[in-house]
Amino acid sequence: MEASRQDPTAWICATCGTQHAPAAEPPAGCAICLDERQYVGAGGQRWTTLADLRERLRAEIRQEEPGLTGIGSTPSFAIGQRPLLARCPGGNVLWDCMALLDDEIEAAVRGRGGIDAIAISHPHYYSTMVEWARAFDAPIHLHAADRRWVMRPDPAVRFWDGERLDLLEGATLLRLGGHFAGGTVMHWAAGAEGRGALLSGDIVQVVADRSWVSFMRSYPNLIPLPVATVEEMVAKLEPWDFDRIYGAWFDRAVMDDAKAAVIRSAERYCRAIAEGFGE
Ligand SMILES: [Zn+2]
Ligand SMILES: [Zn+2]
């Protein structure tokens, strides 16, 4: 077969890190960034490619705790999240995703047993999920409520409905909503030495004070969520035991007593929205 003069490229948005379906020319815009929860950079829409990222970025691999590996890059790229590889009795889960995937990351993941399932909290972290799925021959589990935000459709993507998915033994996906309609967290039973951990992405956001969390429709644009939504999110976590929360970035974790942190943070948030603090 004769190769076309210009092979299609799966362009990556430089602001949010989302890879789009292959095309000869970059898309006219990035729907993820045009949404009010994100933003187009002050310099306008910019695009890059995975080949370019492999030249500019280096992998950063950190052991977060036994059975949990953080995978980031230096410098960080786009939103800067670091996915987590979580070891469970039923297999390895890649929780969330990022744009860079290079030889060092592939070797680190394979050295830990590869990936049995990919699960992503919300569309801001879909990134190059299709590249990861192909490299590790793993299905991608996304909540169906966020289906319209998939910019690179692929047979590896499997949509799930409802409030809970038993992904594999030791890993449960919970739809909390909030930031996105399909906003998902993962309960990792083996986390925190067996006391349970929540891998929360942006859905339950670990904030600067590491014993608190927050909840927003948009973090960069500071758009809050209604009281009823936050109360509903916390009610969905009530049946679950977890002592630790790993947020979206390196060093964003509530290391102890995390369930109580969620409850008191939600109370503070709802009070701030509803009545304020009187000073
Ligand atoms: Zn974008
Ligand atoms: Zn987000």
Coordinates of C-alpha atoms and ligand atoms in Angstrom, one line a residue:
M1 CA 0.0 0.0 0.0
E2 CA 1.3 3.4 -0.9
A3 CA 1.8 5.7 2.1
S4 CA 0.0 9.0 2.0
R5 CA 2.2 12.1 1.6
Q6 CA 1.3 13.3 5.1
D7 CA 0.4 10.6 7.6
P8 CA -2.4 11.7 9.9
T9 CA -1.3 12.9 13.4
A10 CA -3.1 12.4 16.7
W11 CA -2.8 16.0 17.8
I12 CA -2.5 16.8 21.5
C13 CA -3.9 20.0 23.0
A14 CA -1.1 21.8 24.8
T15 CA -3.3 23.2 27.5
C16 CA -5.3 20.2 28.6
G17 CA -3.3 17.3 27.2
T18 CA -6.1 15.7 25.3
Q19 CA -5.2 13.7 22.3
H20 CA -7.6 13.9 19.4
A21 CA -8.4 11.5 16.6
P22 CA -5.7 11.4 13.9
A23 CA -6.0 14.1 11.2
A24 CA -3.7 15.7 8.7
E25 CA -4.2 19.2 10.2
P26 CA -4.8 20.1 13.9
P27 CA -8.5 20.4 14.9
A28 CA -10.1 23.9 14.7
G29 CA -10.4 23.9 18.5
C30 CA -10.3 21.8 21.6
A31 CA -13.8 21.2 23.0
I32 CA -12.4 20.3 26.4
C33 CA -10.7 23.7 26.7
L34 CA -13.6 25.6 25.2
D35 CA -15.8 24.2 28.0
E36 CA -16.3 26.6 31.0
R37 CA -14.5 24.1 33.2
Q38 CA -11.2 24.6 31.3
Y39 CA -9.7 27.5 29.3
V40 CA -7.9 28.3 26.1
G41 CA -4.4 29.5 27.0
A42 CA -3.8 33.3 26.8
G43 CA -1.7 32.7 23.7
G44 CA -4.5 30.9 21.9
Q45 CA -5.0 27.3 21.0
R46 CA -1.7 25.4 20.7
W47 CA -1.1 21.8 19.6
T48 CA 1.7 19.3 20.0
T49 CA 2.4 15.6 19.4
L50 CA 3.4 12.6 21.4
A51 CA 6.7 12.5 19.5
D52 CA 7.4 16.1 20.6
L53 CA 6.5 15.4 24.2
R54 CA 9.0 12.4 24.2
E55 CA 11.7 14.8 23.2
R56 CA 10.8 17.5 25.8
L57 CA 9.7 15.6 28.9
R58 CA 11.2 13.0 31.1
A59 CA 9.4 10.4 33.0
E60 CA 9.1 10.7 36.8
I61 CA 8.3 7.5 38.6
R62 CA 7.6 7.5 42.4
Q63 CA 6.6 4.7 44.7
E64 CA 3.7 6.3 46.7
E65 CA 3.2 3.3 49.0
P66 CA 3.6 -0.5 48.6
G67 CA 1.5 -1.5 45.5
L68 CA 1.0 2.1 44.3
T69 CA 3.2 3.8 41.8
G70 CA 2.9 7.5 40.7
I71 CA 3.8 8.2 37.1
G72 CA 4.4 11.8 36.1
S73 CA 6.8 13.9 34.0
T74 CA 9.4 16.5 34.4
P75 CA 8.6 19.2 33.6
S76 CA 5.0 18.6 34.1
F77 CA 2.8 19.0 31.0
A78 CA -0.7 20.6 30.6
I79 CA -2.8 20.1 33.7
G80 CA 0.1 18.2 35.3
Q81 CA -1.7 15.2 36.8
R82 CA 0.2 12.0 37.6
P83 CA -1.6 8.8 37.0
L84 CA -1.3 5.9 39.5
L85 CA -0.7 2.2 38.9
A86 CA -2.5 0.4 41.7
R87 CA -1.8 -3.3 42.4
C88 CA -5.0 -5.2 43.4
P89 CA -5.7 -8.9 44.1
G90 CA -7.6 -9.0 40.7
G91 CA -4.8 -7.3 38.7
N92 CA -3.2 -3.9 38.0
V93 CA -5.3 -0.8 37.5
L94 CA -4.0 2.4 35.8
W95 CA -6.0 5.1 37.5
D96 CA -6.2 8.3 35.5
C97 CA -3.8 9.0 32.6
M98 CA -1.4 11.6 31.2
A99 CA -0.1 12.6 27.8
L100 CA 3.5 11.3 28.0
L101 CA 4.0 7.7 27.4
D102 CA 7.7 6.8 26.7
D103 CA 10.1 3.8 26.9
E104 CA 11.0 4.5 30.5
I105 CA 7.3 4.5 31.6
E106 CA 6.6 1.4 29.5
A107 CA 9.5 -0.4 31.2
A108 CA 8.5 0.7 34.7
V109 CA 4.9 -0.4 34.2
R110 CA 5.8 -3.7 32.6
G111 CA 8.3 -4.3 35.5
R112 CA 5.3 -4.0 37.8
G113 CA 3.2 -6.5 35.9
G114 CA 1.6 -4.3 33.2
I115 CA -2.0 -3.0 33.2
D116 CA -5.2 -5.1 33.3
A117 CA -7.6 -2.2 33.3
I118 CA -7.5 1.6 32.8
A119 CA -10.0 3.8 34.6
I120 CA -10.2 7.6 34.4
S121 CA -11.9 10.0 36.8
H122 CA -13.1 12.5 34.2
P123 CA -12.5 14.0 30.7
H124 CA -9.6 16.3 31.8
Y125 CA -7.5 13.2 32.2
Y126 CA -8.5 11.2 29.1
S127 CA -5.2 12.5 27.6
T128 CA -3.5 9.8 25.5
M129 CA -5.5 7.0 26.9
V130 CA -5.7 5.2 23.6
E131 CA -1.9 5.1 23.3
W132 CA -1.8 3.5 26.8
A133 CA -4.6 1.0 26.0
R134 CA -2.7 -0.1 22.8
A135 CA 0.7 -0.3 24.5
F136 CA -0.6 -2.5 27.4
D137 CA -3.5 -4.2 25.6
A138 CA -5.9 -2.9 28.3
P139 CA -9.5 -1.8 28.2
I140 CA -10.4 1.8 29.2
H141 CA -13.4 2.2 31.5
L142 CA -15.2 5.6 31.3
H143 CA -18.5 6.7 32.7
A144 CA -21.2 6.9 30.0
A145 CA -22.4 10.3 31.3
D146 CA -19.1 11.8 29.9
R147 CA -19.3 10.1 26.6
R148 CA -19.5 13.3 24.5
W149 CA -16.0 14.4 25.8
V150 CA -14.1 11.5 24.2
M151 CA -12.1 13.2 21.5
R152 CA -10.4 10.0 20.2
P153 CA -12.9 7.2 20.0
D154 CA -11.5 3.7 20.1
P155 CA -12.7 0.1 20.5
A156 CA -10.7 -0.1 23.7
V157 CA -13.1 2.4 25.4
R158 CA -15.9 0.7 27.4
F159 CA -18.6 2.9 28.9
W160 CA -20.2 2.0 32.2
D161 CA -23.5 3.2 33.6
G162 CA -24.9 3.7 37.0
E163 CA -23.3 4.5 40.4
R164 CA -20.8 1.6 40.9
L165 CA -18.6 -0.7 38.8
D166 CA -16.7 -3.6 40.4
L167 CA -13.7 -3.2 38.1
L168 CA -11.7 -6.2 39.5
E169 CA -11.1 -7.7 42.9
G170 CA -9.9 -4.9 45.2
A171 CA -10.9 -2.0 42.9
T172 CA -14.3 -0.4 42.8
L173 CA -15.3 2.6 40.7
L174 CA -17.8 5.0 42.3
R175 CA -19.6 7.7 40.3
L176 CA -19.8 10.8 42.5
G177 CA -20.6 13.3 39.8
G178 CA -19.9 17.0 40.7
H179 CA -17.0 18.4 38.6
F180 CA -18.3 16.3 35.7
A181 CA -21.6 14.3 35.4
G182 CA -19.7 11.1 35.2
G183 CA -17.1 12.1 37.8
T184 CA -15.6 8.9 39.2
V185 CA -13.3 7.9 42.1
M186 CA -11.7 4.6 42.7
H187 CA -11.8 2.7 46.0
W188 CA -8.6 0.8 46.4
A189 CA -9.1 -1.8 49.2
A190 CA -5.5 -2.6 49.7
G191 CA -4.5 1.0 50.1
A192 CA -3.1 2.5 53.3
E193 CA -1.9 -0.8 54.6
G194 CA -5.3 -2.4 54.0
R195 CA -7.3 0.4 55.7
G196 CA -8.5 1.5 52.2
A197 CA -7.6 4.4 50.0
L198 CA -9.6 6.6 47.6
L199 CA -8.0 7.6 44.3
S200 CA -9.9 10.8 43.6
G201 CA -8.5 12.7 40.6
D202 CA -10.3 16.2 40.6
I203 CA -13.5 14.8 41.9
V204 CA -12.6 15.0 45.5
Q205 CA -9.7 17.5 45.3
V206 CA -6.9 17.4 47.9
V207 CA -6.1 21.0 48.6
A208 CA -3.1 22.9 49.8
D209 CA -3.8 22.1 53.5
R210 CA -3.3 18.4 53.3
S211 CA -6.0 17.5 55.8
W212 CA -8.8 19.0 53.8
V213 CA -10.4 18.5 50.4
S214 CA -12.7 20.5 48.1
F215 CA -15.2 20.1 45.3
M216 CA -15.6 22.4 42.3
R217 CA -17.3 22.6 38.9
S218 CA -14.2 24.4 37.6
Y219 CA -10.9 24.7 39.5
P220 CA -9.1 27.1 37.1
N221 CA -12.2 29.3 36.8
L222 CA -13.3 29.0 40.4
I223 CA -16.9 27.9 39.8
P224 CA -18.3 26.1 42.9
L225 CA -20.8 23.3 43.1
P226 CA -24.3 23.6 44.8
V227 CA -24.7 22.4 48.4
A228 CA -27.1 19.6 47.3
T229 CA -24.5 18.1 44.9
V230 CA -21.7 18.1 47.5
E231 CA -23.9 16.5 50.1
E232 CA -24.9 13.8 47.5
M233 CA -21.2 13.1 46.7
V234 CA -20.3 12.7 50.4
A235 CA -23.4 10.4 51.0
K236 CA -22.2 8.1 48.2
L237 CA -18.8 7.7 50.0
E238 CA -20.5 7.0 53.4
P239 CA -20.6 3.2 53.0
W240 CA -16.9 2.9 52.1
D241 CA -13.9 2.7 54.5
F242 CA -10.8 4.6 53.5
D243 CA -8.1 6.2 55.6
R244 CA -6.1 7.9 52.8
I245 CA -6.9 9.9 49.6
Y246 CA -4.5 10.3 46.7
G247 CA -5.4 13.4 44.7
A248 CA -4.5 14.2 41.1
W249 CA -0.9 15.4 41.5
F250 CA 2.3 14.3 43.2
D251 CA 2.3 15.2 46.9
R252 CA -1.5 15.9 47.0
A253 CA -2.6 13.3 49.5
V254 CA -4.5 13.1 52.7
M255 CA -2.4 10.5 54.5
D256 CA -4.5 9.7 57.6
D257 CA -8.1 9.9 58.7
A258 CA -9.2 10.8 55.2
K259 CA -12.9 9.9 55.5
A260 CA -13.3 12.4 58.4
A261 CA -11.4 14.9 56.2
V262 CA -14.0 14.5 53.5
I263 CA -16.9 14.9 55.9
R264 CA -15.6 18.0 57.7
S265 CA -14.5 19.6 54.3
A266 CA -17.9 19.1 52.9
E267 CA -19.5 20.7 56.0
R268 CA -17.2 23.7 55.7
Y269 CA -17.8 24.0 52.0
C270 CA -21.6 23.9 52.3
R271 CA -21.5 26.4 55.1
A272 CA -19.4 28.8 53.1
I273 CA -21.8 28.5 50.1
A274 CA -25.0 28.7 52.2
E275 CA -24.3 31.2 55.0
G276 CA -20.6 32.2 55.2
F277 CA -18.6 32.5 58.3
G278 CA -19.6 35.9 59.7
E279 CA -16.2 37.6 59.6
Ligands
ZN1 ZN -7.6 21.3 25.4
ZN2 ZN -10.7 18.4 36.0

